Tab-separated table of C-alpha atoms and ligand atoms in Angstrom:
chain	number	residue	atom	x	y	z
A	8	UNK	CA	0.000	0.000	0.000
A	9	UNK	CA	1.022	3.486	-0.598
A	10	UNK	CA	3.648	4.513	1.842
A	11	UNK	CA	4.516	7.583	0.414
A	12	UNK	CA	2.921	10.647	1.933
A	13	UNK	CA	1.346	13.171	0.357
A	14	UNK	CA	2.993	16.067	2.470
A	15	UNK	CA	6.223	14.152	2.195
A	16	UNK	CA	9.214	17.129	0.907
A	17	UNK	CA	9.704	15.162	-2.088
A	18	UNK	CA	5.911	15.470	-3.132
A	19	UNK	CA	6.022	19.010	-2.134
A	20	UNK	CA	8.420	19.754	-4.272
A	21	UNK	CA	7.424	18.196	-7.335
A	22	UNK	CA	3.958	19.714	-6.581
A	23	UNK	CA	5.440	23.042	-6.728
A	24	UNK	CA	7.960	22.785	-8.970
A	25	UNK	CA	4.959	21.320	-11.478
A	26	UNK	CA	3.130	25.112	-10.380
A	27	UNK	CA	6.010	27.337	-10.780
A	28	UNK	CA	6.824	25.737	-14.319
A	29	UNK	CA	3.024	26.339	-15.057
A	30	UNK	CA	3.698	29.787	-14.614
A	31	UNK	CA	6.407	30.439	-17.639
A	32	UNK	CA	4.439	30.967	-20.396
A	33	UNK	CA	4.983	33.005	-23.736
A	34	UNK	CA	1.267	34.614	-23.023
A	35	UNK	CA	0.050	36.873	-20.679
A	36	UNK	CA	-2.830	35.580	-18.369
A	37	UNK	CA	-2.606	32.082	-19.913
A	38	UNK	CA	-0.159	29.024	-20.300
A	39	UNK	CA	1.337	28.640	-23.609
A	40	UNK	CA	5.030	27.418	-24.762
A	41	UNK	CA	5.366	26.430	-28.203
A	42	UNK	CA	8.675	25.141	-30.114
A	43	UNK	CA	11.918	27.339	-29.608
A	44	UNK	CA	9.832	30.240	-27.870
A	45	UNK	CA	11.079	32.453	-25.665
A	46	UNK	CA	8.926	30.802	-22.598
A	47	UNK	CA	10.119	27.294	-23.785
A	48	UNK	CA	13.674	28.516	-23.489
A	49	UNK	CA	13.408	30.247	-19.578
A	50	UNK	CA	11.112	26.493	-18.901
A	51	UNK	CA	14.149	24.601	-20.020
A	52	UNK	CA	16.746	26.035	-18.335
A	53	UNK	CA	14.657	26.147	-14.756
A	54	UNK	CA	14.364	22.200	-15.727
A	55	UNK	CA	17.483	21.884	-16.250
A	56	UNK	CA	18.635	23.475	-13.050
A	57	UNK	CA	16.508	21.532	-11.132
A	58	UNK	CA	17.592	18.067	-12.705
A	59	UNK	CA	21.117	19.257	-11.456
A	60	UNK	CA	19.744	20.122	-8.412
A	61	UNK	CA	18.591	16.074	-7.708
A	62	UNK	CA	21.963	15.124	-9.101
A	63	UNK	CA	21.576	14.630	-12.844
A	64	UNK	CA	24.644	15.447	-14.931
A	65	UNK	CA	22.766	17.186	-17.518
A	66	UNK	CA	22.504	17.660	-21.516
A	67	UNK	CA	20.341	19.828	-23.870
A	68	UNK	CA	19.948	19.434	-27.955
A	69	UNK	CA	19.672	22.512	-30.516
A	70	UNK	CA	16.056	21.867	-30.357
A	71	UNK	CA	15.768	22.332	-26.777
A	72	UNK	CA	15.449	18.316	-25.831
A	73	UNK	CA	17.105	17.764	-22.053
A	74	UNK	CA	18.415	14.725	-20.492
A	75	UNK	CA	19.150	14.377	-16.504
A	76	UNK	CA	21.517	11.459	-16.289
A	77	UNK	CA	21.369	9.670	-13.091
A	78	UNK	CA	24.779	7.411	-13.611
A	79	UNK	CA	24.230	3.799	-12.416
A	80	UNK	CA	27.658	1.973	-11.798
A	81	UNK	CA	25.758	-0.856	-13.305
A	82	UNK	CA	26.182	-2.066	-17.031
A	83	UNK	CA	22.577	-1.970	-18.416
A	84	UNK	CA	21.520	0.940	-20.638
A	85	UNK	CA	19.801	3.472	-19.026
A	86	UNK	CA	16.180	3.550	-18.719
A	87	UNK	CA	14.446	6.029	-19.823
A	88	UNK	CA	12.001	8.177	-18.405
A	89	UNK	CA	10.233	11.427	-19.345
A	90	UNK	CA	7.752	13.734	-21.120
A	91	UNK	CA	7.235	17.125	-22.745
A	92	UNK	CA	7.418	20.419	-21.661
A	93	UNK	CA	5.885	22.443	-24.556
A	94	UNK	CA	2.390	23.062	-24.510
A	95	UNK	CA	-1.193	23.683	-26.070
A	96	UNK	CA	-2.521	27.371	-26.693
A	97	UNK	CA	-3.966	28.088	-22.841
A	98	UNK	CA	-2.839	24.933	-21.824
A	99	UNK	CA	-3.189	22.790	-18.459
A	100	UNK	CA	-0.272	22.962	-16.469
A	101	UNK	CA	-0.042	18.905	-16.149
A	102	UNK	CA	0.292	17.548	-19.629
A	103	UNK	CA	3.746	16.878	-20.062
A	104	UNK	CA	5.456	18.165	-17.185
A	105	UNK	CA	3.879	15.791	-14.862
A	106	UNK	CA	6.150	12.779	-16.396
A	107	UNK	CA	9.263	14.929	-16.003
A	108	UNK	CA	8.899	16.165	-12.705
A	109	UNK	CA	7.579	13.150	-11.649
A	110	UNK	CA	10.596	11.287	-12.914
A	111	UNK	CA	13.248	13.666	-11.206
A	112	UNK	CA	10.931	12.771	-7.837
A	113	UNK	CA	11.427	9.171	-8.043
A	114	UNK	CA	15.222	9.262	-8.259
A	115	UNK	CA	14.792	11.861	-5.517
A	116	UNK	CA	13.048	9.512	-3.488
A	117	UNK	CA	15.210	6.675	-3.907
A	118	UNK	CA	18.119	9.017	-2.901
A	119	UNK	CA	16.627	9.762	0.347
A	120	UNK	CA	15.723	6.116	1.362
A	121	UNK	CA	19.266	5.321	0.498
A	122	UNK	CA	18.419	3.424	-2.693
A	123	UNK	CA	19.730	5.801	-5.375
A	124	UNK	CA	19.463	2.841	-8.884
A	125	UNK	CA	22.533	0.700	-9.345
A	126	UNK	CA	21.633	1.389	-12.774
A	127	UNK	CA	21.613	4.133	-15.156
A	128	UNK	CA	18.126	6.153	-15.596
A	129	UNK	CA	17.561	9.231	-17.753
A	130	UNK	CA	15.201	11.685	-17.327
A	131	UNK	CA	13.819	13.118	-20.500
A	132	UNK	CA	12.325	16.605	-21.426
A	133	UNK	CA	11.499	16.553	-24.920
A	134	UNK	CA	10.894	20.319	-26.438
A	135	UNK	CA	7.647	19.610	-29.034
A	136	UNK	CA	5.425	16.770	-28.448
A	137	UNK	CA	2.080	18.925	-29.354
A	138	UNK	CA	3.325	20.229	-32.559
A	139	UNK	CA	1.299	23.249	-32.272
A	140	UNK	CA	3.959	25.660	-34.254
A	141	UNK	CA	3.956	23.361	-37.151
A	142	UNK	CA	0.898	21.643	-36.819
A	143	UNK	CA	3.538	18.401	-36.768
A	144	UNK	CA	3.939	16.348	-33.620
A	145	UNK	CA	6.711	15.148	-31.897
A	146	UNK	CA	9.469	16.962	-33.512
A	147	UNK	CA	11.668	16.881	-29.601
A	148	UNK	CA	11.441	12.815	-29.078
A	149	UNK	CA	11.544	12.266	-33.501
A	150	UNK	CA	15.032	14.020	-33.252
A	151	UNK	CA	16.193	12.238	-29.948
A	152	UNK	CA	15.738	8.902	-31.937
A	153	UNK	CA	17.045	10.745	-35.288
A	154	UNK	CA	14.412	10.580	-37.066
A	155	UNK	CA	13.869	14.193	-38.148
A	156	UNK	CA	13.777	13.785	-41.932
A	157	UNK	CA	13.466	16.214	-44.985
A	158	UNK	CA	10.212	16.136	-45.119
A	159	UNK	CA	9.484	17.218	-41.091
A	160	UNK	CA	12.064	19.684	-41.470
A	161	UNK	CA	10.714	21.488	-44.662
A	162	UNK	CA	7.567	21.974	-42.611
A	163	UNK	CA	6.304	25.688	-42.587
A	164	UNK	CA	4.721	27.438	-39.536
A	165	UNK	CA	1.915	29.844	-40.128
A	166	UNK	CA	4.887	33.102	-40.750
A	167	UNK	CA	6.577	29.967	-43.892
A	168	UNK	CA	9.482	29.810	-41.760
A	169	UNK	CA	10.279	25.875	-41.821
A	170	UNK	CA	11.536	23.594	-39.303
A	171	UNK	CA	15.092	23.499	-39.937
A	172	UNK	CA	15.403	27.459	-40.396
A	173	UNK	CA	13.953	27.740	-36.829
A	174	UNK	CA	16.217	25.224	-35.485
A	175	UNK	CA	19.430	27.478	-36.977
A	176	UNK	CA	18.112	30.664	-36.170
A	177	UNK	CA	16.292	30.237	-33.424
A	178	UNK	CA	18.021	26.907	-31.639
A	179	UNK	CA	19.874	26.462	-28.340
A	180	UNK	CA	23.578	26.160	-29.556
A	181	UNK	CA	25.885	27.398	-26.982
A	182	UNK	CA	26.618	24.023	-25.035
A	183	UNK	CA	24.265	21.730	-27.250
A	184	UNK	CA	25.151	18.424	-27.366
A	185	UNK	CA	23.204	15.642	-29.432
A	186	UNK	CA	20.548	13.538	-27.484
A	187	UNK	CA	19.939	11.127	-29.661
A	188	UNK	CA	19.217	7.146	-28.926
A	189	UNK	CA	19.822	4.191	-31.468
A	190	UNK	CA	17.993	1.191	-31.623
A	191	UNK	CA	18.297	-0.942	-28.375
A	192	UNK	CA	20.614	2.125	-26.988
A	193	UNK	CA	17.910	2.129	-23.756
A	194	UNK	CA	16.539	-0.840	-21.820
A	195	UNK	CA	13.053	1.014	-22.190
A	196	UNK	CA	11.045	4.301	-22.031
A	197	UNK	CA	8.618	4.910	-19.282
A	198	UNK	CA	6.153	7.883	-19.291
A	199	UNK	CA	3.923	9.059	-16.652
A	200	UNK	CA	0.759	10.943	-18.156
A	201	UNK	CA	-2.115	12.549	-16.777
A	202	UNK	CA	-5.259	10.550	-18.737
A	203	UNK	CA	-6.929	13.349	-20.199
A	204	UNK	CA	-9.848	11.184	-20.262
A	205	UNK	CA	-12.688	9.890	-17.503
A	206	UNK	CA	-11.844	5.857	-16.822
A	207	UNK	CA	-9.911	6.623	-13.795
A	208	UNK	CA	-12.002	9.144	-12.201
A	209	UNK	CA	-14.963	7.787	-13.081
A	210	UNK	CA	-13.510	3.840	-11.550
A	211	UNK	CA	-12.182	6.471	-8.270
A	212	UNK	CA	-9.082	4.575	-9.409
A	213	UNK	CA	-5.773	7.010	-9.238
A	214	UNK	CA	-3.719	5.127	-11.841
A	215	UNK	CA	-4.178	3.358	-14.812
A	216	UNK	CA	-1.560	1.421	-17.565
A	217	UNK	CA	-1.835	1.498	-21.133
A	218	UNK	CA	-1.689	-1.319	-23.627
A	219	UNK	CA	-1.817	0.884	-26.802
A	220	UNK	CA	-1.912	4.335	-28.240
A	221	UNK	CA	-3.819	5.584	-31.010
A	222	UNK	CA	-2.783	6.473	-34.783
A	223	UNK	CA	-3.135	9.640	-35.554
A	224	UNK	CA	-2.967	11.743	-38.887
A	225	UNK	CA	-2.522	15.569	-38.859
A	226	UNK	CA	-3.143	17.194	-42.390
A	227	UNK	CA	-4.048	21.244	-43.591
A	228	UNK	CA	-6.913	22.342	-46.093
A	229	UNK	CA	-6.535	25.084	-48.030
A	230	UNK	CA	-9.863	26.302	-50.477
A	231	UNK	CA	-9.194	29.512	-52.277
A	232	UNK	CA	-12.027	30.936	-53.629
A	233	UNK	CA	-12.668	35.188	-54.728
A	234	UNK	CA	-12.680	37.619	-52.361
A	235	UNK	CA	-15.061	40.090	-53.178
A	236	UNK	CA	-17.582	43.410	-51.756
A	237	UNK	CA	-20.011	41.552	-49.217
A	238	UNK	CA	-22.377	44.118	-50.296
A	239	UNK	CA	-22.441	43.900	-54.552
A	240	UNK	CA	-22.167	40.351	-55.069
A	241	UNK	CA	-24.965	38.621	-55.533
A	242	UNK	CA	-25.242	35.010	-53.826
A	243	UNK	CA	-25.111	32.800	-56.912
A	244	UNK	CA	-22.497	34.334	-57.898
A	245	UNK	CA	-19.835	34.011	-54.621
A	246	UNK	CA	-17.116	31.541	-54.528
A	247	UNK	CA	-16.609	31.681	-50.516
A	248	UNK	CA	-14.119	29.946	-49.143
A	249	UNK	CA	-15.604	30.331	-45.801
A	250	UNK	CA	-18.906	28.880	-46.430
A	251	UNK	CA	-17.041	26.435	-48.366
A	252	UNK	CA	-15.060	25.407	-45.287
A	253	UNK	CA	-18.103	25.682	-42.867
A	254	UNK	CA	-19.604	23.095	-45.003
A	255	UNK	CA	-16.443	20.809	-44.932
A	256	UNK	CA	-16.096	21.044	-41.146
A	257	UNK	CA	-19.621	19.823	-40.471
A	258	UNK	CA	-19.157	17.138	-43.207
A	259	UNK	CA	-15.399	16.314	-41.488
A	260	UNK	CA	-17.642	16.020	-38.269
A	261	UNK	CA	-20.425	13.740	-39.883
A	262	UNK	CA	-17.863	11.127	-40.817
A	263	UNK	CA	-16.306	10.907	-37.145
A	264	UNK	CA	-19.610	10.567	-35.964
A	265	UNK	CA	-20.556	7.687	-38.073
A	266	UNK	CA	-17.331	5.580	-37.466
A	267	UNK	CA	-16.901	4.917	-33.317
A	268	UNK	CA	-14.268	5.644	-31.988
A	269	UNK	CA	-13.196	7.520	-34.951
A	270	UNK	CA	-12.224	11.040	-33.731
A	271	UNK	CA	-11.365	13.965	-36.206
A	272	UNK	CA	-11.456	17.390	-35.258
A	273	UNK	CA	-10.485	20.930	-37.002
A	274	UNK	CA	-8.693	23.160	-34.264
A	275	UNK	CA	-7.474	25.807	-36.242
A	276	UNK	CA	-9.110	28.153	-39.339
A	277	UNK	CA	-7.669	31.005	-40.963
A	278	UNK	CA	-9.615	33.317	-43.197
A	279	UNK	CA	-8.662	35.981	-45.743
A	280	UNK	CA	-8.774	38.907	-45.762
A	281	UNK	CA	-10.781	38.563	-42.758
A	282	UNK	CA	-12.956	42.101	-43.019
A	283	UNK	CA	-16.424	41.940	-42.301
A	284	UNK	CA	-17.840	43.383	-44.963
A	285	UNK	CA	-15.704	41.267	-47.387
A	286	UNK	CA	-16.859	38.242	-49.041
A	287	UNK	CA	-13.627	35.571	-47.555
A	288	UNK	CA	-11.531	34.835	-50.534
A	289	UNK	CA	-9.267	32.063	-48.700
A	290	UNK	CA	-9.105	29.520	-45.748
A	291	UNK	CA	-6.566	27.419	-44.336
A	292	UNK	CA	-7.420	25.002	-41.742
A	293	UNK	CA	-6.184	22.164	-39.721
A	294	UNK	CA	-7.335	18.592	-39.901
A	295	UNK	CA	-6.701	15.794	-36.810
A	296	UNK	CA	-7.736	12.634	-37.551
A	297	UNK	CA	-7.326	9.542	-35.155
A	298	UNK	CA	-8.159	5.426	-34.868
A	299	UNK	CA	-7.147	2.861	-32.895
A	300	UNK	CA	-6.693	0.981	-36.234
A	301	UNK	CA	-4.531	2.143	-38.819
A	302	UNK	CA	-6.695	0.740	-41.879
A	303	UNK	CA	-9.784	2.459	-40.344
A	304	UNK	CA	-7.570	5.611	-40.309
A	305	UNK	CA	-7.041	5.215	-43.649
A	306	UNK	CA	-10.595	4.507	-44.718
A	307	UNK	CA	-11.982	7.581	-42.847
A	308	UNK	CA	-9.138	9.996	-44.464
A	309	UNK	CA	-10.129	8.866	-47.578
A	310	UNK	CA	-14.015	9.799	-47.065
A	311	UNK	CA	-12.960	12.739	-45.730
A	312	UNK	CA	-10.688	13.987	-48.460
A	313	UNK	CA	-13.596	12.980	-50.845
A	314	UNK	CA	-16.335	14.874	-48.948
A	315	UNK	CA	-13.712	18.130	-49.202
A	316	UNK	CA	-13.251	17.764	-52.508
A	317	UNK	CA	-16.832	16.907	-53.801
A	318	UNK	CA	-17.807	20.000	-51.633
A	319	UNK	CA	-14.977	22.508	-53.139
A	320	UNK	CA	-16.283	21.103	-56.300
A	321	UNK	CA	-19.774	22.099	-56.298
A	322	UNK	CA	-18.831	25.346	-54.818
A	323	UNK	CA	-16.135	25.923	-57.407
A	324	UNK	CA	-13.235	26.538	-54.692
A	325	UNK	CA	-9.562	25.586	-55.513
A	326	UNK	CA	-8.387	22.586	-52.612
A	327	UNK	CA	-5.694	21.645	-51.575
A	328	UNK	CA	-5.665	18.577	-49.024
A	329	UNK	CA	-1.945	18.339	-47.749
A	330	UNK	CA	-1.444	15.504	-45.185
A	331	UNK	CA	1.336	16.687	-42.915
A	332	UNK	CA	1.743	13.788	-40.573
A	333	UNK	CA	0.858	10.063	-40.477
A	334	UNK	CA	1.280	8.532	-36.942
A	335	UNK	CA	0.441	4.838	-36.633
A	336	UNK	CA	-1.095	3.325	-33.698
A	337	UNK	CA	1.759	1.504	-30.962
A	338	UNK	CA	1.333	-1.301	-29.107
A	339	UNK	CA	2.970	-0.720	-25.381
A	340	UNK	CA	5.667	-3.399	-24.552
A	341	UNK	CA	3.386	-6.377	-22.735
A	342	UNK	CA	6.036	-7.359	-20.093
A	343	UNK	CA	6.651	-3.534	-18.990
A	344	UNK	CA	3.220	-2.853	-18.909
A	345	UNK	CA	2.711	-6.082	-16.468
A	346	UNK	CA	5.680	-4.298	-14.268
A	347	UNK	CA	3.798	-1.102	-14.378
A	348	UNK	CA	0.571	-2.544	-13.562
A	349	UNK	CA	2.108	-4.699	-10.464
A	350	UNK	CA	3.862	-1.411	-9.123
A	351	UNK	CA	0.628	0.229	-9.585
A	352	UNK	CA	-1.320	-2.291	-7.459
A	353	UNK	CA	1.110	-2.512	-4.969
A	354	UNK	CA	1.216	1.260	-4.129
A	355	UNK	CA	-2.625	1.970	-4.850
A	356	UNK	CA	-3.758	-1.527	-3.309
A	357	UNK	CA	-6.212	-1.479	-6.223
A	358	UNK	CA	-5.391	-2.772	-9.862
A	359	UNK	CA	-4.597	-0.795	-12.455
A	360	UNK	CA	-6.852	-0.707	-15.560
A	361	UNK	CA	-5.295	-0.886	-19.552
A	362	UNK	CA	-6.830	1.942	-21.094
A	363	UNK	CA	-5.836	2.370	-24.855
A	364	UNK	CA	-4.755	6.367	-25.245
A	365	UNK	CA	-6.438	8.358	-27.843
A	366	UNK	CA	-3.944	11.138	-27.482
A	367	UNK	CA	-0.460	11.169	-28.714
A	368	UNK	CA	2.922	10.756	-26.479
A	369	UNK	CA	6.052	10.842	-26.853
A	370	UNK	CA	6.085	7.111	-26.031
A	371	UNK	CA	5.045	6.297	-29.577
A	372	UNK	CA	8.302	7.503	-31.068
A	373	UNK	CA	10.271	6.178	-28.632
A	374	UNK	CA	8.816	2.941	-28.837
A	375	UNK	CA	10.610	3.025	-32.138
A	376	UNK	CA	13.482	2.283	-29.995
A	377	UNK	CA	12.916	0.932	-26.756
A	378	UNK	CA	10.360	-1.209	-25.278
A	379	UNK	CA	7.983	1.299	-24.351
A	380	UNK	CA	4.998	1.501	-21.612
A	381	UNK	CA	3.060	4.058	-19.713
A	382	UNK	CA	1.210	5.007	-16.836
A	383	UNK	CA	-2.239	6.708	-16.487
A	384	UNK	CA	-2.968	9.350	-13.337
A	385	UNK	CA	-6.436	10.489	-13.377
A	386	UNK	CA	-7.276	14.124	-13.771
A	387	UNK	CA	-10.390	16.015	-12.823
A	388	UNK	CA	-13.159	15.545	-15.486
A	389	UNK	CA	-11.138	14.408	-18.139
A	390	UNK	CA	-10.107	17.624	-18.558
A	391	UNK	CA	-7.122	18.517	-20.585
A	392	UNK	CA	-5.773	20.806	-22.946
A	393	UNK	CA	-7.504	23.689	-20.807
A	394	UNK	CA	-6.322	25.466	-18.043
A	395	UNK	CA	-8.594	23.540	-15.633
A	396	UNK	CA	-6.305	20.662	-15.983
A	397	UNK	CA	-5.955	19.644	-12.508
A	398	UNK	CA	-4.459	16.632	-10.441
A	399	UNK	CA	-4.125	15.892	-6.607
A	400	UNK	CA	-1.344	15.813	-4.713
A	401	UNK	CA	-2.580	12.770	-3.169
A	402	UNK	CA	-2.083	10.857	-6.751
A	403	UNK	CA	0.991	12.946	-7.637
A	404	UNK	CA	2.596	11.120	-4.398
A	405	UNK	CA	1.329	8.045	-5.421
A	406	UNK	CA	2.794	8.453	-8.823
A	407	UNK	CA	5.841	9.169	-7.768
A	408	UNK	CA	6.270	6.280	-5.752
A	409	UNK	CA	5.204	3.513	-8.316
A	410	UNK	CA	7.848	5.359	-10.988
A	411	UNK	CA	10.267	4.730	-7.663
A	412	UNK	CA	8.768	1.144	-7.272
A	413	UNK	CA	9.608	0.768	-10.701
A	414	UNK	CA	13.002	1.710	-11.054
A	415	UNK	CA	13.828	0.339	-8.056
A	416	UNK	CA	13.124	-3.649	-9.397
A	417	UNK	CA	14.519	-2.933	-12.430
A	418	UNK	CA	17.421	-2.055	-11.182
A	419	UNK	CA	17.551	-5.327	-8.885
A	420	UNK	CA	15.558	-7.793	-11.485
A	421	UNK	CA	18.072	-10.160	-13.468
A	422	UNK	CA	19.784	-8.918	-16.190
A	423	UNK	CA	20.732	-11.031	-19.576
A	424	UNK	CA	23.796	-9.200	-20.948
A	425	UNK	CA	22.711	-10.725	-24.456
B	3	HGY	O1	-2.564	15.743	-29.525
B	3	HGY	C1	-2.238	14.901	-28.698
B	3	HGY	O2	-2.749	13.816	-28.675
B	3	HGY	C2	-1.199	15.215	-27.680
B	3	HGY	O3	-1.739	16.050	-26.706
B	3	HGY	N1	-0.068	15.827	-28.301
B	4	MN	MN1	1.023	15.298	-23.473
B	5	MN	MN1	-1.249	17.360	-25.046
């Protein structure tokens, strides 16, 4: 049963420290840090100090990626353990920074009961898991496994400027080092996650494990039709792009609806010019698409880019459909998720439900490379992606003690040096 108190000084400070990084944000009144941003720069360098604070020997990447090496004097390779630490537009303040804190806790822990890991364990903070700058996910963790290809780093943000110009001009240099792990480089990646969904609360279950994690597919729309007076033009004769995209949205919306447990959303539109008494000539915007089955994905991208296109049609619109990003769905590693689930039981004395994750992590990229597994800690409502996003400190403690449990029996399971 949980041991680990929730006033103990190690929860305290993670609790804080999770509070205090909620409050660096590129906006005023609201909590946003996006890719290479001023905000995301002062939130790396207060993580950084505080993974040297618990010890760490520390590293950061051009992109702004940073590692907090706990050195084991075992021989394993180092397990991994992190999250992100950029952000949604008025974002929660849990989503991401949770796992890292979270992480530097549990070493912190097993520190103080004078069980510091025999092994090595890295604590991650990768720089753009929500992809909100270039509408393309996962740039931090896709570089740390070197997998940032042409086609990611020709990607524009809303100003044209493309990944790898922002990276140059824009990047962390001074003192960079590469962060980057091969192929069976790590004996696995662990991330701790807030749900962002209702199975926990609603079981009043505090942690949960998960088997699997969606596909997703992120894609932009553009329709250009003639911008024009909103006051001469007759309706027959209007090529709106706006009306054009109204109609696509609901359509987009019809399809998810039809196709359980489809999800596709638009979270982003741009119109031009954008004057009220101007009929809209052009507009741009996003397109999130996700399945638990990557076939299904498929299917429903198809309908949808038919729909679009049937609709730009009849309304004589130019379209352009541009799929930015394909993610496919990623099984969690069976045995870790077993370890997780046992740890989680143990410390919660209740057991600890799969539940598949229909948002993206970090964990599917690195499970390119390591056996990969999370854990689930239930947040109020559901809610995420909104500054309402709230946890307890109750569960944060008993988080942080089943990452501890964790590390702590893989550090003294056997090891096959094959
Ligand atoms: O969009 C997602 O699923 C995650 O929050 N990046
Ligand atoms: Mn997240
Ligand atoms: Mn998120």
């Amino acid at each position: 049963m949980a041991m680990l108190a929730p006033d103990h000084p190690v929860v305290l400070k993670a609790w804080d420290r999770l509070h205090s990084l909620g409050a660096i944000s590129d906006d005023a009144g609201r909590l946003t840090r996006s890719f290479l941003s001023p905000a995301s720069r002062r939130a790396a360098e207060q993580i950084l100090a505080w993974m040297e604070e618990t010890g760490l020997s520390t590293a950061h990447d051009a992109l702004g990626n940073l590692r907090g090496r706990h050195e084991g004097r075992g021989s394993r390779p180092p397990l991994l353990i992190g999250s992100h630490y950029d952000t949604v537009v008025d974002a929660g303040k849990f989503d991401g920074p949770l796992g890292i804190i979270s992480g530097m806790a549990a070493i912190e822990l097993l520190a103080s009961q004078g069980r510091s890991p025999e092994e090595s364990v890295d604590i991650l903070a990768f720089a753009d898991e929500e992809g909100v700058r270039f509408h393309a996910t996962y740039l931090g963790s896709r570089a740390c496994i070197g997998e940032l290809d042409e086609a990611l780093l020709g990607t524009r943000d809303a100003r044209g400027i493309t990944v790898a110009e922002a990276i140059a001009h824009e990047g962390w240099h001074e003192g960079a080092s590469e962060i980057v792990y091969p192929p069976g480089s790590a004996s696995a990646y662990l991330e701790l996650h807030i749900e962002q969904g209702r199975v926990l609360e609603n079981a009043s279950l505090a942690l949960g494990v998960v088997p699997s994690i969606c596909g997703q597919v992120r894609g932009r729309i553009e329709l250009r039709g003639q911008a024009e007076h909103a006051g001469t033009t007759p309706m027959p004769l209007r090529r709106d792009a706006l009306a054009g995209a109204a109609e696509c949205v609901l359509a987009i919306e019809g399809i998810a609806k039809l196709h359980d447990p489809l999800v596709a959303t638009v979270g982003k539109l741009d119109v031009w010019p954008g004057a009220g008494n101007s009929v809209p000539g052009e507009c741009h915007f996003t397109l999130d698409v996700r399945h638990p089955s990557d076939g299904q994905l498929e299917d429903a991208l198809k309908a949808i880019e038919r729909a679009c296109r049937e609709i730009a049609g009849s309304r004589r619109l130019e379209i352009v459909f541009e799929i930015l990003q394909r993610g496919a769905a990623v099984q969690a590693d069976d045995a870790w998720v077993a370890t997780l689930a046992a740890a989680v039981a143990e410390v919660t004395g209740s057991p600890a439900p799969r539940i598949p994750s229909g948002a993206g992590h970090d964990a599917v990229v690195m499970s390119a490379v390591a056996p990969m597994a999370m854990i689930f800690l239930r947040c109020r409502a559901g809610l995420s992606h909104h500054p309402d996003e709230s946890i307890t400190r109750e569960d944060l403690a008993l988080g942080i003690e089943t990452l501890a449990k964790v590390i702590d029996r893989w550090c003294n399971s056997p090891y096959n040096h094959s």
